[in-house]
Coordinates of C-alpha atoms and ligand atoms in Angstrom, one line a residue:
Chain A
X16 CA 3.4 -7.4 -34.2
X17 CA 5.3 -9.9 -32.1
X18 CA 4.4 -13.2 -30.6
X19 CA 7.1 -13.1 -27.9
X20 CA 5.7 -14.1 -24.5
X21 CA 4.8 -11.3 -22.1
X22 CA 7.8 -11.6 -19.9
X23 CA 10.7 -9.5 -18.6
X24 CA 13.0 -11.7 -20.7
X25 CA 11.1 -10.5 -23.9
X26 CA 11.2 -6.9 -22.7
X27 CA 15.0 -7.2 -22.2
X28 CA 15.3 -8.8 -25.7
X29 CA 13.5 -5.8 -27.2
X30 CA 15.8 -3.4 -25.3
X31 CA 18.8 -5.2 -26.9
X32 CA 17.2 -4.5 -30.2
X33 CA 16.8 -0.8 -29.4
X34 CA 13.1 -0.9 -28.8
X35 CA 11.1 0.1 -25.7
X36 CA 8.1 -2.1 -25.8
X37 CA 4.9 -1.9 -23.8
X38 CA 1.9 -4.2 -23.7
X39 CA -1.7 -3.2 -24.6
X40 CA -4.8 -4.9 -23.4
X41 CA -6.9 -5.9 -26.4
X42 CA -10.0 -5.8 -24.2
X43 CA -9.9 -2.4 -22.6
X44 CA -6.9 -0.8 -24.5
X45 CA -5.0 0.0 -21.3
X46 CA -1.2 0.4 -22.0
X47 CA 1.2 -1.3 -19.5
X48 CA 4.8 -0.5 -19.0
X49 CA 6.6 -2.6 -17.8
X50 CA 4.7 -5.2 -19.8
X51 CA 2.1 -7.4 -18.2
X52 CA 0.6 -10.8 -18.9
X53 CA -2.7 -10.0 -17.2
X54 CA -4.4 -6.6 -17.5
X55 CA -4.8 -5.1 -13.9
X56 CA -7.6 -2.8 -15.2
X57 CA -10.0 -5.5 -16.6
X58 CA -8.1 -8.8 -15.7
X59 CA -8.1 -9.6 -19.4
X60 CA -5.5 -12.1 -20.7
X61 CA -5.4 -10.9 -24.3
X62 CA -2.4 -8.6 -24.8
X63 CA -0.3 -7.3 -27.6
X64 CA 3.2 -5.7 -27.8
X65 CA 3.3 -2.0 -28.7
X66 CA 6.4 0.0 -29.4
X67 CA 6.4 3.3 -27.4
X68 CA 7.4 6.7 -28.7
X69 CA 10.4 6.7 -26.3
X70 CA 9.6 10.4 -25.5
X71 CA 8.7 11.6 -22.1
X72 CA 9.4 13.8 -19.1
X73 CA 11.2 13.3 -15.8
X74 CA 8.7 12.6 -13.0
X75 CA 11.2 12.0 -10.1
X76 CA 14.9 11.4 -9.7
X77 CA 17.9 11.0 -7.5
X78 CA 21.7 11.2 -7.8
X79 CA 23.1 8.1 -6.2
X80 CA 26.6 8.1 -4.6
X81 CA 26.5 4.6 -3.1
X82 CA 25.2 2.3 -5.7
X83 CA 24.6 -1.5 -6.0
X84 CA 27.5 -3.8 -7.0
X85 CA 26.6 -3.7 -10.7
X86 CA 26.8 0.1 -10.8
X87 CA 30.0 0.1 -8.8
X88 CA 31.5 -2.4 -11.3
X89 CA 30.5 0.0 -14.1
X90 CA 32.6 2.7 -12.5
X91 CA 30.0 4.7 -10.5
X92 CA 30.5 5.7 -6.9
X93 CA 31.0 8.6 -4.5
X94 CA 33.3 10.5 -6.9
X95 CA 31.1 9.6 -9.9
X96 CA 27.4 9.5 -8.9
X97 CA 24.7 8.5 -11.4
X98 CA 21.1 9.6 -11.8
X99 CA 18.2 7.1 -11.6
X100 CA 14.7 8.4 -12.3
X101 CA 11.1 7.7 -13.1
X102 CA 10.1 8.7 -16.6
X103 CA 6.5 9.5 -17.7
X104 CA 6.1 8.7 -21.3
X105 CA 3.9 10.7 -23.7
X106 CA 1.6 7.7 -23.8
X107 CA 0.8 8.1 -20.0
X108 CA 2.8 5.2 -18.7
X109 CA 5.8 5.4 -16.4
X110 CA 9.0 3.4 -16.0
X111 CA 12.2 3.4 -13.9
X112 CA 15.4 4.1 -15.9
X113 CA 18.9 5.4 -15.7
X114 CA 19.1 9.1 -16.6
X115 CA 22.2 9.8 -18.7
X116 CA 23.6 13.0 -20.2
X117 CA 22.9 15.0 -17.0
X118 CA 25.4 16.1 -14.4
X119 CA 24.7 13.9 -11.4
X120 CA 27.2 15.9 -9.4
X121 CA 24.9 18.9 -9.8
X122 CA 21.4 17.5 -9.1
X123 CA 20.1 21.1 -8.6
X124 CA 20.5 21.4 -12.4
X125 CA 18.3 18.4 -13.1
X126 CA 14.6 19.3 -13.3
X127 CA 11.4 17.4 -12.8
X128 CA 9.4 17.9 -16.0
X129 CA 12.4 18.1 -18.3
X130 CA 12.0 16.4 -21.6
X131 CA 13.8 13.1 -22.2
X132 CA 14.2 10.6 -25.0
X133 CA 14.9 6.9 -24.7
X134 CA 18.4 5.4 -25.1
X135 CA 19.8 1.9 -24.6
X136 CA 22.9 1.6 -22.5
X137 CA 25.3 -1.3 -22.1
X138 CA 26.0 -1.7 -18.4
X139 CA 28.0 -4.6 -17.1
X140 CA 27.2 -6.9 -20.0
X141 CA 23.5 -6.2 -20.6
X142 CA 21.4 -3.5 -22.3
X143 CA 19.8 -1.3 -19.7
X144 CA 17.0 1.2 -20.3
X145 CA 18.2 4.8 -20.1
X146 CA 16.9 8.2 -21.0
X147 CA 18.8 11.4 -22.0
X148 CA 17.7 15.0 -22.3
X149 CA 15.8 15.5 -25.6
Chain B
X10 CA -17.4 1.3 0.4
X11 CA -16.1 -2.2 1.2
X12 CA -17.6 -4.0 4.1
X13 CA -16.1 -3.1 7.5
X14 CA -14.4 -6.2 8.8
X15 CA -14.1 -6.7 12.5
X16 CA -12.1 -9.2 14.6
X17 CA -14.3 -12.2 15.5
X18 CA -13.1 -11.8 19.1
X19 CA -11.0 -9.3 21.0
X20 CA -7.2 -9.5 21.1
X21 CA -5.0 -8.0 23.8
X22 CA -1.3 -7.4 24.2
X23 CA -0.1 -8.5 27.7
X24 CA 3.7 -8.4 27.3
X25 CA 6.4 -6.9 25.2
X26 CA 10.1 -7.0 25.0
X27 CA 13.1 -6.2 22.8
X28 CA 16.8 -6.8 22.6
X29 CA 19.2 -4.0 22.6
X30 CA 19.5 -2.6 19.0
X31 CA 22.9 -2.1 17.5
X32 CA 25.9 -3.8 16.0
X33 CA 26.7 -7.1 17.7
X34 CA 29.3 -9.2 15.9
X35 CA 28.8 -12.1 18.3
X36 CA 25.0 -12.4 18.3
X37 CA 23.0 -14.5 15.9
X38 CA 19.3 -13.7 15.3
X39 CA 18.7 -16.6 17.7
X40 CA 20.6 -14.9 20.5
X41 CA 18.9 -11.6 19.8
X42 CA 15.5 -13.3 19.9
X43 CA 16.3 -15.0 23.2
X44 CA 17.2 -11.6 24.6
X45 CA 13.9 -10.1 23.4
X46 CA 12.0 -13.0 24.8
X47 CA 13.6 -12.7 28.3
X48 CA 12.7 -9.0 28.2
X49 CA 9.1 -9.8 27.3
X50 CA 8.9 -12.4 30.1
X51 CA 9.9 -9.8 32.6
X52 CA 7.2 -7.5 31.3
X53 CA 4.2 -9.7 32.1
X54 CA 2.8 -8.3 35.3
X55 CA 1.6 -11.6 36.7
X56 CA 4.5 -13.6 35.3
X57 CA 4.6 -15.8 32.2
X58 CA 4.8 -19.6 32.1
X59 CA 6.0 -20.0 28.5
X60 CA 4.2 -23.4 28.4
X61 CA 0.9 -21.5 27.8
X62 CA 2.1 -20.2 24.4
X63 CA 0.4 -22.0 21.6
X64 CA 1.8 -20.6 18.4
X65 CA 4.5 -18.3 17.0
X66 CA 4.6 -15.9 14.1
X67 CA 8.1 -14.5 13.4
X68 CA 8.8 -11.5 11.1
X69 CA 12.1 -11.8 9.2
X70 CA 13.1 -10.4 5.9
X71 CA 16.2 -12.2 4.8
X72 CA 18.0 -14.4 7.3
X73 CA 18.9 -16.5 4.2
X74 CA 21.1 -13.7 2.7
X75 CA 22.0 -11.9 5.9
X76 CA 23.3 -14.9 7.9
X77 CA 22.9 -17.9 5.5
X78 CA 20.1 -19.3 7.7
X79 CA 16.8 -20.2 6.1
X80 CA 13.7 -21.5 7.9
X81 CA 14.2 -19.2 10.8
X82 CA 10.9 -19.6 12.7
X83 CA 11.3 -23.1 14.1
X84 CA 14.9 -22.4 15.1
X85 CA 13.8 -19.3 17.1
X86 CA 11.0 -21.4 18.6
X87 CA 13.5 -24.0 19.6
X88 CA 15.9 -21.4 21.1
X89 CA 13.2 -20.4 23.6
X90 CA 12.0 -24.0 24.2
X91 CA 8.7 -23.7 22.4
X92 CA 8.8 -26.6 19.9
X93 CA 6.6 -28.5 18.9
X94 CA 4.3 -25.5 18.7
X95 CA 3.6 -24.2 15.2
X96 CA 6.2 -21.5 14.2
X97 CA 5.7 -19.5 11.0
X98 CA 8.1 -17.1 9.4
X99 CA 6.4 -14.1 7.9
X100 CA 8.2 -12.1 5.1
X101 CA 7.0 -8.8 3.7
X102 CA 10.4 -7.0 3.6
X103 CA 10.7 -4.3 6.2
X104 CA 7.0 -4.8 7.1
X105 CA 7.6 -8.4 8.1
X106 CA 7.3 -7.6 11.8
X107 CA 4.0 -5.7 11.4
X108 CA 2.6 -8.4 9.2
X109 CA 3.7 -11.1 11.7
X110 CA 1.7 -9.2 14.3
X111 CA -1.3 -9.1 12.1
X112 CA -1.0 -12.9 11.6
X113 CA -1.0 -13.4 15.3
X114 CA -4.0 -11.2 15.7
X115 CA -5.8 -13.3 13.0
X116 CA -4.9 -16.6 14.7
X117 CA -6.5 -15.4 18.0
X118 CA -9.5 -13.7 16.4
X119 CA -10.1 -16.9 14.4
X120 CA -10.1 -19.0 17.5
X121 CA -7.1 -21.1 16.5
X122 CA -5.1 -20.0 19.5
X123 CA -5.6 -18.1 22.8
X124 CA -1.9 -17.2 23.5
X125 CA 0.4 -16.3 20.6
X126 CA 4.1 -15.1 20.6
X127 CA 4.7 -12.6 17.9
X128 CA 8.4 -11.9 17.1
X129 CA 10.7 -10.2 14.7
X130 CA 14.4 -10.7 14.2
X131 CA 17.1 -9.6 11.8
X132 CA 20.9 -9.9 12.0
X133 CA 22.2 -7.5 9.4
X134 CA 25.7 -6.4 10.2
X135 CA 27.5 -9.7 9.5
X136 CA 27.6 -8.6 5.8
X137 CA 29.7 -5.8 4.4
X138 CA 27.6 -2.6 3.7
X139 CA 27.6 -3.1 0.0
X140 CA 26.1 -6.6 0.3
X141 CA 23.5 -5.3 2.8
X142 CA 22.5 -2.6 0.2
X143 CA 22.2 -5.4 -2.4
X144 CA 20.2 -7.6 -0.1
X145 CA 17.8 -4.8 0.9
X146 CA 17.4 -3.9 -2.8
X147 CA 15.8 -7.4 -3.4
X148 CA 12.7 -5.9 -1.7
X149 CA 12.3 -3.7 -4.8
X150 CA 11.5 -5.0 -8.3
X151 CA 14.7 -6.7 -9.4
X152 CA 13.4 -7.0 -12.9
X153 CA 12.5 -3.4 -13.6
X154 CA 13.8 -1.2 -10.8
X155 CA 17.2 -2.7 -10.0
X156 CA 18.5 -2.3 -13.6
X157 CA 17.8 1.4 -13.4
X158 CA 20.4 1.6 -10.6
X159 CA 17.8 2.2 -7.8
X160 CA 18.9 1.5 -4.2
X161 CA 16.6 1.9 -1.2
X162 CA 17.9 5.3 -0.3
X163 CA 17.5 6.1 -4.0
X164 CA 13.8 5.2 -4.1
X165 CA 13.0 7.4 -1.1
X166 CA 15.2 10.1 -2.5
X167 CA 13.2 10.0 -5.7
X168 CA 10.0 10.4 -3.6
X169 CA 11.6 13.3 -1.8
X170 CA 12.4 14.9 -5.2
X171 CA 8.8 14.6 -6.3
X172 CA 7.6 15.9 -2.9
X173 CA 10.0 18.9 -2.9
X174 CA 8.9 19.8 -6.5
X175 CA 5.2 19.5 -5.6
X176 CA 5.2 21.2 -2.2
X177 CA 8.3 23.3 -1.9
X178 CA 9.9 21.3 0.9
X179 CA 13.7 21.9 1.4
X180 CA 16.3 19.3 2.4
X181 CA 16.6 21.3 5.7
X182 CA 13.1 20.3 6.7
X183 CA 14.2 16.7 6.6
X184 CA 17.2 17.5 8.9
X185 CA 14.7 18.6 11.6
X186 CA 13.1 15.1 11.4
X187 CA 16.5 13.5 12.0
X188 CA 17.3 15.9 14.9
X189 CA 13.9 15.1 16.5
X190 CA 14.2 11.3 16.2
X191 CA 17.8 11.4 17.6
X192 CA 16.6 13.5 20.5
X193 CA 14.1 10.6 21.3
X194 CA 16.6 7.8 20.7
X195 CA 19.1 9.5 23.1
X196 CA 16.7 8.7 26.0
X197 CA 15.9 5.2 24.8
X198 CA 18.4 2.8 26.5
X199 CA 17.7 0.1 23.8
X200 CA 18.5 2.5 20.9
X201 CA 21.4 2.0 18.5
X202 CA 22.3 5.7 18.7
X203 CA 22.0 6.8 22.3
X204 CA 23.0 10.4 21.5
X205 CA 21.5 13.5 20.0
X206 CA 23.0 14.9 16.8
X207 CA 24.3 17.8 18.9
X208 CA 26.1 15.1 21.0
X209 CA 27.4 13.6 17.8
X210 CA 28.7 16.9 16.5
X211 CA 30.4 17.7 19.9
X212 CA 32.0 14.3 19.8
X213 CA 33.5 15.0 16.5
X214 CA 34.8 18.4 17.8
X215 CA 36.3 16.8 20.9
X216 CA 37.9 14.0 18.9
X217 CA 39.5 16.5 16.5
X218 CA 40.9 18.5 19.4
X219 CA 42.4 15.4 21.0
X220 CA 44.0 14.3 17.8
X221 CA 45.4 17.9 17.2
X222 CA 43.4 18.0 13.9
X223 CA 41.7 21.1 12.6
X224 CA 38.6 21.7 14.7
X225 CA 35.5 22.0 12.5
X226 CA 33.7 25.4 13.0
X227 CA 30.1 24.2 12.9
X228 CA 27.8 27.0 14.1
X229 CA 25.0 24.6 15.1
X230 CA 23.5 21.2 14.4
X231 CA 22.0 22.4 11.1
X232 CA 25.4 23.7 10.0
X233 CA 26.9 20.3 10.9
X234 CA 24.2 18.5 8.8
X235 CA 24.8 20.8 5.8
X236 CA 28.5 19.9 5.8
X237 CA 29.1 17.3 3.1
X238 CA 32.2 16.0 4.9
X239 CA 30.2 15.4 8.1
X240 CA 26.9 14.3 6.5
X241 CA 27.7 13.0 3.0
X242 CA 25.1 12.6 0.3
X243 CA 24.0 9.0 -0.1
X244 CA 21.3 9.6 -2.7
X245 CA 20.5 13.2 -3.4
X246 CA 18.7 14.9 -1.6
X247 CA 19.1 12.3 1.2
X248 CA 22.3 12.3 3.2
X249 CA 23.7 9.9 5.8
X250 CA 21.6 11.4 8.7
X251 CA 18.4 11.0 6.6
X252 CA 18.9 7.2 6.5
X253 CA 18.2 4.6 9.2
X254 CA 21.2 2.5 10.1
X255 CA 22.0 -1.2 9.5
X256 CA 21.1 -2.9 12.7
X257 CA 21.0 -6.2 14.6
X258 CA 18.0 -6.7 16.8
X259 CA 14.8 -8.6 17.8
X260 CA 11.5 -7.8 19.5
X261 CA 8.5 -9.8 20.6
X262 CA 4.9 -9.4 21.9
X263 CA 2.6 -11.6 23.8
X264 CA -0.9 -11.6 22.3
X265 CA -3.9 -13.3 24.1
X266 CA -7.6 -13.6 23.6
X267 CA -9.0 -10.5 25.3
X268 CA -11.2 -12.5 27.7
X269 CA -8.0 -14.1 29.1
X270 CA -6.0 -10.9 29.5
X271 CA -6.7 -10.8 33.2
X272 CA -4.6 -14.0 33.7
X273 CA -1.6 -12.0 32.7
X274 CA -2.1 -8.3 33.7
X275 CA -4.6 -5.8 34.9
X276 CA -3.2 -3.3 32.3
X277 CA -3.4 -4.9 28.9
X278 CA -3.5 -3.0 25.6
X279 CA -6.5 -3.8 23.4
X280 CA -5.7 -4.3 19.7
X281 CA -8.7 -2.5 18.2
X282 CA -7.6 -1.9 14.6
X283 CA -5.6 -3.8 12.0
X284 CA -5.1 -3.0 8.3
X285 CA -2.8 -4.1 5.5
X286 CA -2.4 -3.4 1.8
X287 CA -0.1 -3.9 -1.1
X288 CA 1.1 -1.9 -4.1
X289 CA 3.0 -2.0 -7.4
X290 CA 6.6 -0.8 -7.9
X291 CA 7.1 3.0 -7.4
X292 CA 7.1 3.8 -11.1
X293 CA 3.6 2.2 -11.5
X294 CA 1.8 4.6 -9.1
X295 CA -0.5 7.5 -9.6
X296 CA 1.2 9.5 -6.8
X297 CA 4.9 9.6 -5.8
X298 CA 4.2 11.8 -2.8
X299 CA 2.1 9.4 -0.8
X300 CA 1.9 5.6 -0.3
X301 CA -1.4 4.2 -1.5
X302 CA -0.9 1.0 0.5
X303 CA -0.4 3.0 3.7
X304 CA -3.5 5.1 3.1
X305 CA -5.5 1.9 2.5
X306 CA -4.1 0.1 5.5
X307 CA -4.8 3.1 7.7
X308 CA -8.3 3.4 6.3
X309 CA -9.0 -0.3 7.1
X310 CA -7.5 0.0 10.7
X311 CA -9.4 3.2 11.5
X312 CA -12.7 1.8 10.3
X313 CA -12.2 -1.5 12.3
X314 CA -11.3 0.5 15.4
X315 CA -14.1 3.1 15.0
X316 CA -11.6 5.9 15.5
X317 CA -10.0 8.6 13.3
X318 CA -6.6 10.3 13.0
X319 CA -7.6 12.9 15.5
X320 CA -8.1 10.3 18.2
X321 CA -4.5 8.9 17.9
X322 CA -2.4 10.4 20.7
X323 CA 1.0 9.0 19.6
X324 CA 2.3 7.0 16.6
X325 CA 5.4 5.0 15.7
X326 CA 5.8 5.4 11.9
X327 CA 8.1 3.8 9.5
X328 CA 10.9 6.4 9.2
X329 CA 13.4 4.3 7.2
X330 CA 14.3 7.7 5.7
X331 CA 13.4 11.1 7.0
X332 CA 11.1 11.7 4.0
X333 CA 9.3 8.5 4.8
X334 CA 8.2 10.0 8.2
X335 CA 6.8 13.1 6.5
X336 CA 4.9 11.0 4.0
X337 CA 3.6 8.6 6.7
X338 CA 2.1 11.3 8.8
X339 CA 0.2 12.6 5.8
X340 CA -0.9 9.1 4.7
X341 CA -2.2 8.4 8.2
X342 CA -4.3 11.6 8.1
X343 CA -2.5 13.4 10.9
X344 CA -1.5 16.3 8.5
X345 CA -2.9 17.4 5.2
X346 CA -1.0 16.4 2.1
X347 CA 1.9 18.8 1.5
X348 CA 1.9 20.1 5.1
X349 CA 3.7 17.3 7.0
X350 CA 7.2 18.5 6.2
X351 CA 7.2 21.4 8.6
X352 CA 5.9 19.5 11.7
X353 CA 9.3 18.5 13.1
X354 CA 10.8 22.0 12.7
X355 CA 7.7 23.4 14.4
X356 CA 7.9 21.0 17.3
X357 CA 4.4 19.4 16.6
X358 CA 5.9 15.9 16.3
X359 CA 8.3 16.2 19.3
X360 CA 7.6 14.3 22.5
X361 CA 6.0 17.3 24.1
X362 CA 4.3 18.4 20.9
X363 CA 0.6 18.1 19.9
X364 CA 1.3 14.9 17.9
X365 CA 4.4 13.0 19.1
X366 CA 5.8 10.8 16.4
X367 CA 8.5 8.1 16.9
X368 CA 9.1 8.7 20.6
X369 CA 11.3 5.6 20.6
X370 CA 13.7 7.4 18.3
X371 CA 12.1 5.7 15.3
X372 CA 14.0 3.5 12.8
X373 CA 16.3 6.4 12.3
X374 CA 17.8 6.4 15.8
X375 CA 16.6 3.3 17.6
X376 CA 17.8 1.3 14.6
X377 CA 16.2 -0.8 11.9
X378 CA 16.7 -4.5 12.1
X379 CA 14.2 -4.8 9.2
X380 CA 12.2 -7.9 10.2
X381 CA 12.0 -6.7 13.9
X382 CA 11.1 -3.1 13.3
X383 CA 7.3 -3.6 13.0
X384 CA 7.2 -5.5 16.3
X385 CA 9.6 -3.1 18.1
X386 CA 7.1 -0.2 17.2
X387 CA 4.5 -2.0 19.2
X388 CA 7.0 -2.5 22.1
X389 CA 7.3 1.3 22.3
X390 CA 3.5 1.7 22.2
X391 CA 3.3 -0.9 25.1
X392 CA 5.6 1.2 27.2
X393 CA 4.0 4.6 26.4
X394 CA 0.4 3.5 26.9
X395 CA 1.3 1.9 30.3
X396 CA 3.3 5.0 31.4
X397 CA 6.6 2.9 31.5
X398 CA 8.6 4.9 28.9
X399 CA 10.8 6.6 31.5
X400 CA 12.7 9.7 30.4
X401 CA 10.9 9.7 27.0
X402 CA 7.3 9.2 28.5
X403 CA 4.9 11.5 26.6
X404 CA 3.1 13.7 29.2
X405 CA -0.6 13.6 29.8
X406 CA -3.2 10.9 29.2
X407 CA -1.9 8.6 26.5
X408 CA -4.6 6.0 25.8
X409 CA -4.7 5.5 22.0
X410 CA -1.6 4.8 19.8
X411 CA -0.9 3.6 16.2
X412 CA 1.9 1.8 14.5
X413 CA 2.7 2.1 10.8
X414 CA 5.1 -0.3 9.2
X415 CA 6.1 -0.3 5.5
X416 CA 7.8 -2.9 3.3
X417 CA 9.8 -1.9 0.2
X418 CA 8.8 1.4 -1.2
X419 CA 5.3 1.0 0.0
X420 CA 4.7 -2.3 -1.7
X421 CA 3.4 -3.5 1.7
X422 CA 1.9 -1.4 4.5
X423 CA 0.4 -2.5 7.8
X424 CA -1.2 -0.4 10.4
X425 CA -2.3 -1.3 14.0
X426 CA -4.2 0.7 16.6
X427 CA -3.9 0.0 20.3
X428 CA -6.0 1.2 23.2
X429 CA -5.6 1.3 26.9
X430 CA -8.9 1.2 28.7
X431 CA -8.9 3.0 32.1
Ligands
LIG17 ZN1 -7.7 -4.5 -19.8

């Protein structure tokens, strides 16, 4: 469905288009997210791009008060913490993402296992992968 | 089962030293390394003529970014007068030191050298904290983890969230790990923090009184640690006292072919097990409550040494965050998965407990100059196994010890096992 190379740059290009894309090994059908150029399951080199459902659940998270420079530039900090998490998609793959639409000041109200849906968030000039409560 | 690999010949540790760990505005990594080397030289029982050293392996994560100095190994070799010997920098993030040790072991076991100097050095405090955080974050996956906002405290906080969810651990359990490691660091003269958390709290109270400010009414150390003003959240559920500090420091070890150990000391440590493994970014793992690389490295080291977790008397583990110590003690097989979190509170991992962990104070209290930490762990083992640890000496017969050093979020792990014979 796309002949873009299997690189992070292609992944970011898809994000900018509002699509969360994984790769699938045409040899053993393993799905990879982030995308890969070589399948770690069978070492096959024949891949294809696959659009994910964008639906998943929260597997782990944190509310960060002291962020990296890019997040501080976006207005986050001690008085405005943000949530980063690991999301398990319905397809069985997992990815790191910003978790938006939750109260990072009240992490006790954020729950592992809660259902999320993908979003695409402009942060300091680029589109970043984010998820929000479904 | 993969083949059990063994060293082609024995390797012994015959000297060990470290610089003071802390914040030293006037010391470059070279100065820190010289300090560690002089300490090592004084530790060799029969004296050390440095001319006998044949090769150097230096653990260093990021002198390039931390002090704008690349190509560190030959500069450190030169600083202690050891050029033109081969000097190699080894980089695996915070596991750089442990991996440098393994490279030294491999050089001797392979017969390429009889006498090797293993070092580790990192000067971190020259940069402002925000830039240190960004530099450390380069050990993660800058393509797929950094855009999600993850910092290093954030990664380990996420592991803590998964662990709490799965096993019912509370943030307070982690506070006991910090209390225990500061208790140990308080009796380590080389540690960055030479005080217990109780001392720290008392200092804050005394300072408030002297300045005629409101005196905080903390009932005890846990009350102090629960106070957001005294112990602010860095990345929930981890707070300031769950995190290792930013540190300047260096450490080194003298490794020799075991058959030559007698030229240096009658009390060498034998390096009987070495294991190393790698792993994908955190989001690409089956489990978030254990480090697969640490489990694999430990498995390899135990099999090489012919010992198991029950044989290990003391261990220095990579407690870059309190949760990391809990996970380490489970990955190493000391405690069953999901049971490690109560061991500090129960006193099991204290110096006088059944399984002392991080008698040096650990990264948490001794300090964490990242490229030096894996080497400094072995310096503590050297002191403990030889009965030279002073006020923090573990009681009883201590003859087998383990070091566990992790890079990134467990993208690298390296484990070594040391034995004192008679
Ligand atoms: Zn495949």
